[in-house]
């Protein structure tokens, strides 16, 4: 159940809705938008409780309407929040001179950097180059989910510390993956956005844990997940109270062997229809091929994606994912080529 409050609803009005819901066994989740306040009722009280509480809520002066959302994802659904959601990342850590970087706004957000943090020199050189080319968020894996246990597994805490150093040097907020619930607190201390990797999209303990913190989250699509399963995974995070979630399409497993994965760009309009949350495209993991990254980036911007996350390295024969990584010159050229496409769809870059 979703309760939409009238314009100008006060904190007392919100509290009375919350109280009423709690009386009937619901956990209220309040979203304060620029104009509207929406309260979602989380929980599964009995049918009779439901029938009792709805008219009582409707009778409250401050309540505009009570909606029954039948889907198993509610907070994520566009029904619960018709306008697009946008939010800022990096404000708490003083990124972009304290202004942060907006995700889901008119400006397309380009996140770029190495697949893995390999050392100070590599990270700083990449960070400065992508920043100069116009990227606004720095990516870099410290804890890496590698397909083989014998591959480089990431620098861990030292990698996180280097990312924080790179933020201080460039002003760019940083995004990095967290793989286990026990490390969420540590990653939150250093990063501006938590990346939930494709292999963990349905790690519900991890989703619950990132739902409890207030650091924005990028939820990657599982290797074989449907759009509906992905939406429900995001619901776990919002249900925990963390509303700053963006989706990331990174390719799905199909029978086609010419690319590492099949980048499903139709997920962009599908997510836009079903949800109010932003969506980012990862053409690097999505194709596994450097020669396809530029074309798929352009297509992603054209079809309405809110951002891109691209692997860039000064020497792409990197310790991880080198075959899909752009060098800094190729990345700068791509940024120039994306500008007119962004403009054509009413966005900036
Ligand atoms: C990555 O971004 O380097 C990565 C491992 O992503 P994914 O979880 O999409 O494979
Ligand atoms: Mn990678």
Tab-separated table of C-alpha atoms and ligand atoms in Angstrom:
chain	number	residue	atom	x	y	z
A	1	UNK	CA	0.000	0.000	0.000
A	2	UNK	CA	1.252	3.483	-0.895
A	3	UNK	CA	-0.100	6.613	0.812
A	4	UNK	CA	0.331	9.898	-1.067
A	5	UNK	CA	0.045	12.978	1.134
A	6	UNK	CA	-1.416	16.321	0.060
A	7	UNK	CA	0.946	19.171	-0.895
A	8	UNK	CA	2.047	21.017	2.215
A	9	UNK	CA	1.690	18.020	4.540
A	10	UNK	CA	3.473	18.732	7.829
A	11	UNK	CA	5.797	16.520	9.885
A	12	UNK	CA	2.839	15.982	12.291
A	13	UNK	CA	0.696	14.777	9.366
A	14	UNK	CA	3.434	12.340	8.348
A	15	UNK	CA	3.750	11.115	11.942
A	16	UNK	CA	0.020	10.423	12.181
A	17	UNK	CA	0.125	8.295	9.009
A	18	UNK	CA	3.162	6.425	10.352
A	19	UNK	CA	1.390	5.801	13.674
A	20	UNK	CA	-1.743	4.491	11.991
A	21	UNK	CA	0.288	2.078	9.879
A	22	UNK	CA	2.293	0.836	12.861
A	23	UNK	CA	-0.948	0.218	14.816
A	24	UNK	CA	-1.966	-2.194	12.067
A	25	UNK	CA	1.337	-4.050	11.843
A	26	UNK	CA	2.960	-2.182	8.943
A	27	UNK	CA	6.405	-0.661	8.870
A	28	UNK	CA	6.158	2.837	7.297
A	29	UNK	CA	8.794	4.015	4.823
A	30	UNK	CA	8.674	7.774	4.153
A	31	UNK	CA	10.006	9.365	0.941
A	32	UNK	CA	10.208	13.155	1.012
A	33	UNK	CA	10.282	14.424	-2.589
A	34	UNK	CA	10.707	18.029	-3.691
A	35	UNK	CA	6.905	18.467	-3.765
A	36	UNK	CA	5.316	15.265	-2.536
A	37	UNK	CA	5.578	13.068	0.482
A	38	UNK	CA	4.870	9.398	-0.099
A	39	UNK	CA	4.573	6.780	2.635
A	40	UNK	CA	4.917	3.125	1.688
A	41	UNK	CA	3.436	0.505	3.978
A	42	UNK	CA	5.843	-2.427	4.223
A	43	UNK	CA	4.769	-5.742	5.703
A	44	UNK	CA	2.129	-8.411	5.299
A	45	UNK	CA	-0.587	-7.937	7.907
A	46	UNK	CA	-3.824	-9.971	7.565
A	47	UNK	CA	-6.440	-9.141	4.936
A	48	UNK	CA	-8.849	-7.838	7.609
A	49	UNK	CA	-6.170	-5.455	8.932
A	50	UNK	CA	-5.676	-4.200	5.380
A	51	UNK	CA	-9.400	-3.628	4.899
A	52	UNK	CA	-9.572	-1.791	8.191
A	53	UNK	CA	-6.588	0.501	7.781
A	54	UNK	CA	-7.187	1.806	4.236
A	55	UNK	CA	-10.414	3.789	4.975
A	56	UNK	CA	-8.896	5.072	8.227
A	57	UNK	CA	-5.917	6.424	6.295
A	58	UNK	CA	-8.119	7.891	3.584
A	59	UNK	CA	-10.084	9.716	6.304
A	60	UNK	CA	-6.983	11.602	7.482
A	61	UNK	CA	-7.046	15.252	6.392
A	62	UNK	CA	-3.516	15.229	4.949
A	63	UNK	CA	-3.964	12.103	2.815
A	64	UNK	CA	-4.426	12.678	-0.923
A	65	UNK	CA	-4.896	9.033	-1.890
A	66	UNK	CA	-4.232	5.471	-0.882
A	67	UNK	CA	-2.991	3.167	-3.650
A	68	UNK	CA	-2.915	-0.597	-3.597
A	69	UNK	CA	0.139	-1.778	-5.476
A	70	UNK	CA	-0.334	-5.404	-6.363
A	71	UNK	CA	3.198	-5.954	-7.659
A	72	UNK	CA	5.799	-7.572	-5.461
A	73	UNK	CA	7.970	-4.520	-5.967
A	74	UNK	CA	6.285	-1.385	-4.688
A	75	UNK	CA	8.785	1.302	-3.690
A	76	UNK	CA	10.730	0.689	-6.886
A	77	UNK	CA	7.625	0.885	-9.095
A	78	UNK	CA	6.649	3.906	-11.121
A	79	UNK	CA	3.129	3.509	-9.724
A	80	UNK	CA	4.404	4.523	-6.301
A	81	UNK	CA	6.469	7.418	-7.655
A	82	UNK	CA	5.416	8.662	-11.112
A	83	UNK	CA	8.230	11.227	-11.535
A	84	UNK	CA	11.805	10.181	-12.359
A	85	UNK	CA	14.067	9.957	-9.315
A	86	UNK	CA	17.409	11.733	-9.233
A	87	UNK	CA	19.897	11.993	-6.396
A	88	UNK	CA	23.397	13.230	-5.686
A	89	UNK	CA	26.428	11.116	-4.896
A	90	UNK	CA	29.592	12.178	-3.099
A	91	UNK	CA	28.175	15.124	-1.133
A	92	UNK	CA	29.061	13.603	2.267
A	93	UNK	CA	32.710	13.183	1.271
A	94	UNK	CA	33.024	16.661	-0.202
A	95	UNK	CA	33.265	15.473	-3.834
A	96	UNK	CA	32.882	18.056	-6.613
A	97	UNK	CA	33.611	20.833	-4.084
A	98	UNK	CA	30.773	19.584	-1.901
A	99	UNK	CA	28.150	19.797	-4.660
A	100	UNK	CA	28.258	16.063	-5.444
A	101	UNK	CA	27.302	14.536	-8.785
A	102	UNK	CA	23.704	14.053	-9.850
A	103	UNK	CA	22.482	10.680	-11.083
A	104	UNK	CA	19.228	10.645	-13.068
A	105	UNK	CA	19.239	14.354	-13.976
A	106	UNK	CA	19.537	16.067	-17.375
A	107	UNK	CA	23.319	15.554	-17.426
A	108	UNK	CA	24.396	12.035	-18.365
A	109	UNK	CA	26.768	10.736	-15.712
A	110	UNK	CA	29.877	9.004	-17.055
A	111	UNK	CA	31.725	6.827	-14.543
A	112	UNK	CA	35.135	5.672	-15.699
A	113	UNK	CA	38.287	4.065	-14.377
A	114	UNK	CA	40.085	0.760	-14.181
A	115	UNK	CA	38.374	-2.567	-13.640
A	116	UNK	CA	40.630	-3.044	-10.586
A	117	UNK	CA	42.704	-0.666	-8.514
A	118	UNK	CA	46.263	-1.935	-9.070
A	119	UNK	CA	48.326	0.759	-7.356
A	120	UNK	CA	48.617	4.494	-6.646
A	121	UNK	CA	50.351	5.470	-9.878
A	122	UNK	CA	47.883	3.526	-12.085
A	123	UNK	CA	44.820	4.884	-10.270
A	124	UNK	CA	45.964	8.523	-10.115
A	125	UNK	CA	46.987	8.602	-13.776
A	126	UNK	CA	43.652	7.095	-14.842
A	127	UNK	CA	41.615	9.318	-12.508
A	128	UNK	CA	43.219	12.512	-13.799
A	129	UNK	CA	42.838	11.462	-17.450
A	130	UNK	CA	39.168	10.459	-17.219
A	131	UNK	CA	38.377	13.549	-15.175
A	132	UNK	CA	39.967	15.763	-17.789
A	133	UNK	CA	37.984	13.982	-20.522
A	134	UNK	CA	34.714	14.777	-18.698
A	135	UNK	CA	33.940	11.710	-16.562
A	136	UNK	CA	32.392	12.765	-13.248
A	137	UNK	CA	32.632	9.555	-11.162
A	138	UNK	CA	35.717	7.348	-10.724
A	139	UNK	CA	35.268	3.561	-10.826
A	140	UNK	CA	37.739	1.010	-9.487
A	141	UNK	CA	37.387	-2.436	-7.952
A	142	UNK	CA	39.112	-3.119	-4.624
A	143	UNK	CA	37.288	-6.373	-3.834
A	144	UNK	CA	36.979	-8.268	-7.120
A	145	UNK	CA	34.589	-11.119	-7.949
A	146	UNK	CA	36.910	-13.045	-10.305
A	147	UNK	CA	35.626	-16.049	-12.218
A	148	UNK	CA	38.829	-17.985	-11.403
A	149	UNK	CA	40.248	-18.118	-7.864
A	150	UNK	CA	43.752	-17.944	-9.380
A	151	UNK	CA	43.161	-14.494	-10.963
A	152	UNK	CA	44.068	-11.196	-9.227
A	153	UNK	CA	41.489	-10.749	-6.439
A	154	UNK	CA	41.902	-7.003	-5.834
A	155	UNK	CA	43.806	-4.863	-3.310
A	156	UNK	CA	41.041	-4.857	-0.670
A	157	UNK	CA	41.282	-2.147	2.003
A	158	UNK	CA	44.426	-0.642	0.449
A	159	UNK	CA	42.482	-0.264	-2.815
A	160	UNK	CA	39.682	1.546	-0.965
A	161	UNK	CA	42.213	3.921	0.625
A	162	UNK	CA	43.695	4.686	-2.788
A	163	UNK	CA	40.214	5.421	-4.166
A	164	UNK	CA	39.604	7.889	-1.329
A	165	UNK	CA	42.975	9.492	-2.127
A	166	UNK	CA	42.004	9.784	-5.796
A	167	UNK	CA	38.737	11.465	-4.763
A	168	UNK	CA	40.670	13.989	-2.694
A	169	UNK	CA	43.006	14.678	-5.630
A	170	UNK	CA	40.361	15.025	-8.365
A	171	UNK	CA	37.086	15.834	-6.580
A	172	UNK	CA	35.439	12.838	-8.270
A	173	UNK	CA	33.112	10.662	-6.172
A	174	UNK	CA	34.153	6.996	-6.258
A	175	UNK	CA	32.203	3.810	-6.926
A	176	UNK	CA	33.473	0.379	-5.902
A	177	UNK	CA	32.078	-3.102	-5.377
A	178	UNK	CA	31.139	-4.613	-2.035
A	179	UNK	CA	30.782	-8.395	-2.075
A	180	UNK	CA	29.908	-9.376	1.496
A	181	UNK	CA	27.572	-7.967	4.171
A	182	UNK	CA	30.424	-7.871	6.709
A	183	UNK	CA	32.394	-5.400	4.581
A	184	UNK	CA	29.565	-2.922	3.855
A	185	UNK	CA	30.573	-0.652	6.742
A	186	UNK	CA	34.236	-0.591	5.650
A	187	UNK	CA	33.377	0.141	2.006
A	188	UNK	CA	30.895	2.875	3.071
A	189	UNK	CA	33.697	4.592	4.984
A	190	UNK	CA	35.685	5.060	1.762
A	191	UNK	CA	33.265	5.011	-1.186
A	192	UNK	CA	30.508	7.302	-2.436
A	193	UNK	CA	28.553	4.610	-4.304
A	194	UNK	CA	28.378	0.900	-3.469
A	195	UNK	CA	28.383	-1.397	-6.474
A	196	UNK	CA	26.482	-4.659	-6.108
A	197	UNK	CA	28.016	-6.898	-8.751
A	198	UNK	CA	26.097	-9.059	-11.195
A	199	UNK	CA	27.042	-12.221	-9.303
A	200	UNK	CA	25.498	-10.818	-6.123
A	201	UNK	CA	22.241	-9.393	-7.470
A	202	UNK	CA	20.317	-12.018	-5.551
A	203	UNK	CA	22.504	-12.120	-2.439
A	204	UNK	CA	19.607	-11.054	-0.225
A	205	UNK	CA	21.673	-10.695	2.965
A	206	UNK	CA	23.928	-8.261	1.119
A	207	UNK	CA	20.933	-6.367	-0.327
A	208	UNK	CA	19.420	-6.050	3.170
A	209	UNK	CA	22.731	-4.783	4.553
A	210	UNK	CA	23.158	-2.062	1.890
A	211	UNK	CA	19.484	-1.196	2.453
A	212	UNK	CA	20.368	-0.322	6.034
A	213	UNK	CA	23.112	2.162	5.114
A	214	UNK	CA	22.645	5.535	3.434
A	215	UNK	CA	25.355	5.344	0.786
A	216	UNK	CA	23.857	5.252	-2.744
A	217	UNK	CA	23.882	1.863	-4.468
A	218	UNK	CA	24.341	0.725	-8.066
A	219	UNK	CA	22.631	-2.641	-8.525
A	220	UNK	CA	23.993	-4.604	-11.473
A	221	UNK	CA	21.748	-7.027	-13.310
A	222	UNK	CA	22.446	-10.690	-12.608
A	223	UNK	CA	24.075	-12.686	-15.409
A	224	UNK	CA	20.817	-14.545	-16.050
A	225	UNK	CA	18.291	-12.360	-14.253
A	226	UNK	CA	15.003	-11.210	-15.751
A	227	UNK	CA	14.046	-7.536	-15.472
A	228	UNK	CA	11.366	-8.506	-12.951
A	229	UNK	CA	13.840	-10.352	-10.701
A	230	UNK	CA	16.117	-7.324	-10.889
A	231	UNK	CA	13.302	-4.961	-9.856
A	232	UNK	CA	12.502	-7.202	-6.886
A	233	UNK	CA	16.178	-7.266	-5.860
A	234	UNK	CA	16.164	-3.428	-5.832
A	235	UNK	CA	13.013	-3.530	-3.683
A	236	UNK	CA	15.040	-5.221	-0.903
A	237	UNK	CA	17.312	-2.153	-0.751
A	238	UNK	CA	14.509	0.415	-0.792
A	239	UNK	CA	12.480	-1.590	1.733
A	240	UNK	CA	15.438	-1.243	4.105
A	241	UNK	CA	15.180	2.550	3.816
A	242	UNK	CA	17.927	3.299	1.291
A	243	UNK	CA	16.134	5.059	-1.575
A	244	UNK	CA	19.213	6.081	-3.574
A	245	UNK	CA	19.473	3.137	-5.920
A	246	UNK	CA	20.383	3.021	-9.615
A	247	UNK	CA	20.188	0.006	-11.895
A	248	UNK	CA	23.077	-1.078	-14.126
A	249	UNK	CA	22.621	-3.268	-17.206
A	250	UNK	CA	25.893	-5.154	-17.803
A	251	UNK	CA	24.937	-7.845	-20.278
A	252	UNK	CA	23.192	-11.163	-19.855
A	253	UNK	CA	24.119	-14.713	-20.757
A	254	UNK	CA	22.795	-15.879	-24.119
A	255	UNK	CA	23.896	-18.493	-26.676
A	256	UNK	CA	25.876	-15.862	-28.656
A	257	UNK	CA	29.650	-16.413	-28.325
A	258	UNK	CA	30.911	-13.394	-30.333
A	259	UNK	CA	30.559	-11.177	-27.269
A	260	UNK	CA	31.259	-12.187	-23.654
A	261	UNK	CA	27.661	-11.272	-22.715
A	262	UNK	CA	24.712	-9.875	-24.683
A	263	UNK	CA	24.140	-6.232	-23.718
A	264	UNK	CA	20.366	-5.889	-23.346
A	265	UNK	CA	19.695	-2.244	-24.209
A	266	UNK	CA	15.952	-2.889	-24.223
A	267	UNK	CA	16.336	-3.050	-20.444
A	268	UNK	CA	16.556	0.771	-20.522
A	269	UNK	CA	12.988	1.431	-21.716
A	270	UNK	CA	11.780	-1.612	-19.738
A	271	UNK	CA	13.214	-0.231	-16.478
A	272	UNK	CA	12.065	3.314	-17.299
A	273	UNK	CA	8.499	2.040	-17.725
A	274	UNK	CA	8.453	-0.124	-14.609
A	275	UNK	CA	10.462	2.106	-12.268
A	276	UNK	CA	11.316	5.702	-11.395
A	277	UNK	CA	14.958	4.875	-10.582
A	278	UNK	CA	17.899	5.786	-12.873
A	279	UNK	CA	19.634	3.224	-15.096
A	280	UNK	CA	23.303	3.083	-16.116
A	281	UNK	CA	24.828	0.991	-18.928
A	282	UNK	CA	28.117	-0.916	-18.629
A	283	UNK	CA	29.301	-1.546	-22.206
A	284	UNK	CA	32.643	-2.924	-20.952
A	285	UNK	CA	31.348	-5.991	-19.055
A	286	UNK	CA	28.349	-6.015	-21.437
A	287	UNK	CA	30.387	-6.884	-24.528
A	288	UNK	CA	33.781	-7.965	-23.169
A	289	UNK	CA	35.254	-6.313	-26.273
A	290	UNK	CA	37.133	-3.003	-26.471
A	291	UNK	CA	36.174	-2.525	-30.155
A	292	UNK	CA	32.468	-2.508	-29.257
A	293	UNK	CA	32.504	-0.206	-26.234
A	294	UNK	CA	32.131	3.068	-28.178
A	295	UNK	CA	29.215	1.890	-30.366
A	296	UNK	CA	27.280	0.503	-27.416
A	297	UNK	CA	27.950	3.638	-25.327
A	298	UNK	CA	26.449	5.791	-28.085
A	299	UNK	CA	23.447	3.487	-28.399
A	300	UNK	CA	22.950	3.567	-24.622
A	301	UNK	CA	22.823	7.367	-24.534
A	302	UNK	CA	20.467	7.386	-27.541
A	303	UNK	CA	18.002	4.983	-25.916
A	304	UNK	CA	17.639	6.971	-22.699
A	305	UNK	CA	20.230	5.625	-20.249
A	306	UNK	CA	21.067	8.025	-17.407
A	307	UNK	CA	24.741	7.160	-17.418
A	308	UNK	CA	27.602	4.920	-18.453
A	309	UNK	CA	30.253	3.033	-16.525
A	310	UNK	CA	33.324	2.383	-18.651
A	311	UNK	CA	36.611	0.588	-17.967
A	312	UNK	CA	39.637	2.773	-18.756
A	313	UNK	CA	43.326	2.105	-18.091
A	314	UNK	CA	46.507	3.892	-19.268
A	315	UNK	CA	47.841	0.470	-20.402
A	316	UNK	CA	44.824	-1.721	-21.041
A	317	UNK	CA	46.705	-4.997	-20.796
A	318	UNK	CA	45.448	-4.584	-17.207
A	319	UNK	CA	45.475	-7.144	-14.408
A	320	UNK	CA	41.748	-7.664	-14.954
A	321	UNK	CA	39.433	-7.259	-17.954
A	322	UNK	CA	42.119	-5.717	-20.229
A	323	UNK	CA	40.427	-7.006	-23.396
A	324	UNK	CA	37.397	-4.769	-22.784
A	325	UNK	CA	39.262	-1.725	-21.453
A	326	UNK	CA	39.773	1.553	-23.374
A	327	UNK	CA	43.001	3.487	-23.142
A	328	UNK	CA	42.781	7.129	-22.053
A	329	UNK	CA	42.972	8.491	-25.635
A	330	UNK	CA	40.153	6.229	-26.843
A	331	UNK	CA	38.069	7.293	-23.843
A	332	UNK	CA	38.611	11.018	-24.499
A	333	UNK	CA	37.555	10.515	-28.132
A	334	UNK	CA	34.419	8.650	-27.034
A	335	UNK	CA	33.460	11.502	-24.687
A	336	UNK	CA	33.678	13.935	-27.614
A	337	UNK	CA	31.596	11.629	-29.840
A	338	UNK	CA	28.888	11.221	-27.184
A	339	UNK	CA	28.158	14.952	-26.858
A	340	UNK	CA	25.969	15.394	-29.990
A	341	UNK	CA	24.078	12.199	-29.188
A	342	UNK	CA	23.280	13.406	-25.686
A	343	UNK	CA	22.139	16.707	-27.141
A	344	UNK	CA	19.897	14.968	-29.691
A	345	UNK	CA	17.979	13.258	-26.880
A	346	UNK	CA	17.661	16.408	-24.790
A	347	UNK	CA	20.507	15.667	-22.365
A	348	UNK	CA	23.960	17.080	-21.688
A	349	UNK	CA	27.223	15.309	-21.015
B	1	LIG	C1	33.158	-4.919	-12.816
B	1	LIG	O1	32.482	-3.882	-12.870
B	1	LIG	O2	34.399	-4.949	-12.988
B	1	LIG	C2	32.421	-6.187	-12.593
B	1	LIG	C3	33.041	-7.249	-12.085
B	1	LIG	O3	31.137	-6.128	-12.933
B	1	LIG	P1	29.992	-7.284	-13.029
B	1	LIG	O4	29.554	-7.537	-11.631
B	1	LIG	O5	28.948	-6.628	-13.874
B	1	LIG	O6	30.620	-8.478	-13.693
B	2	LIG	MN1	35.654	-5.496	-14.915
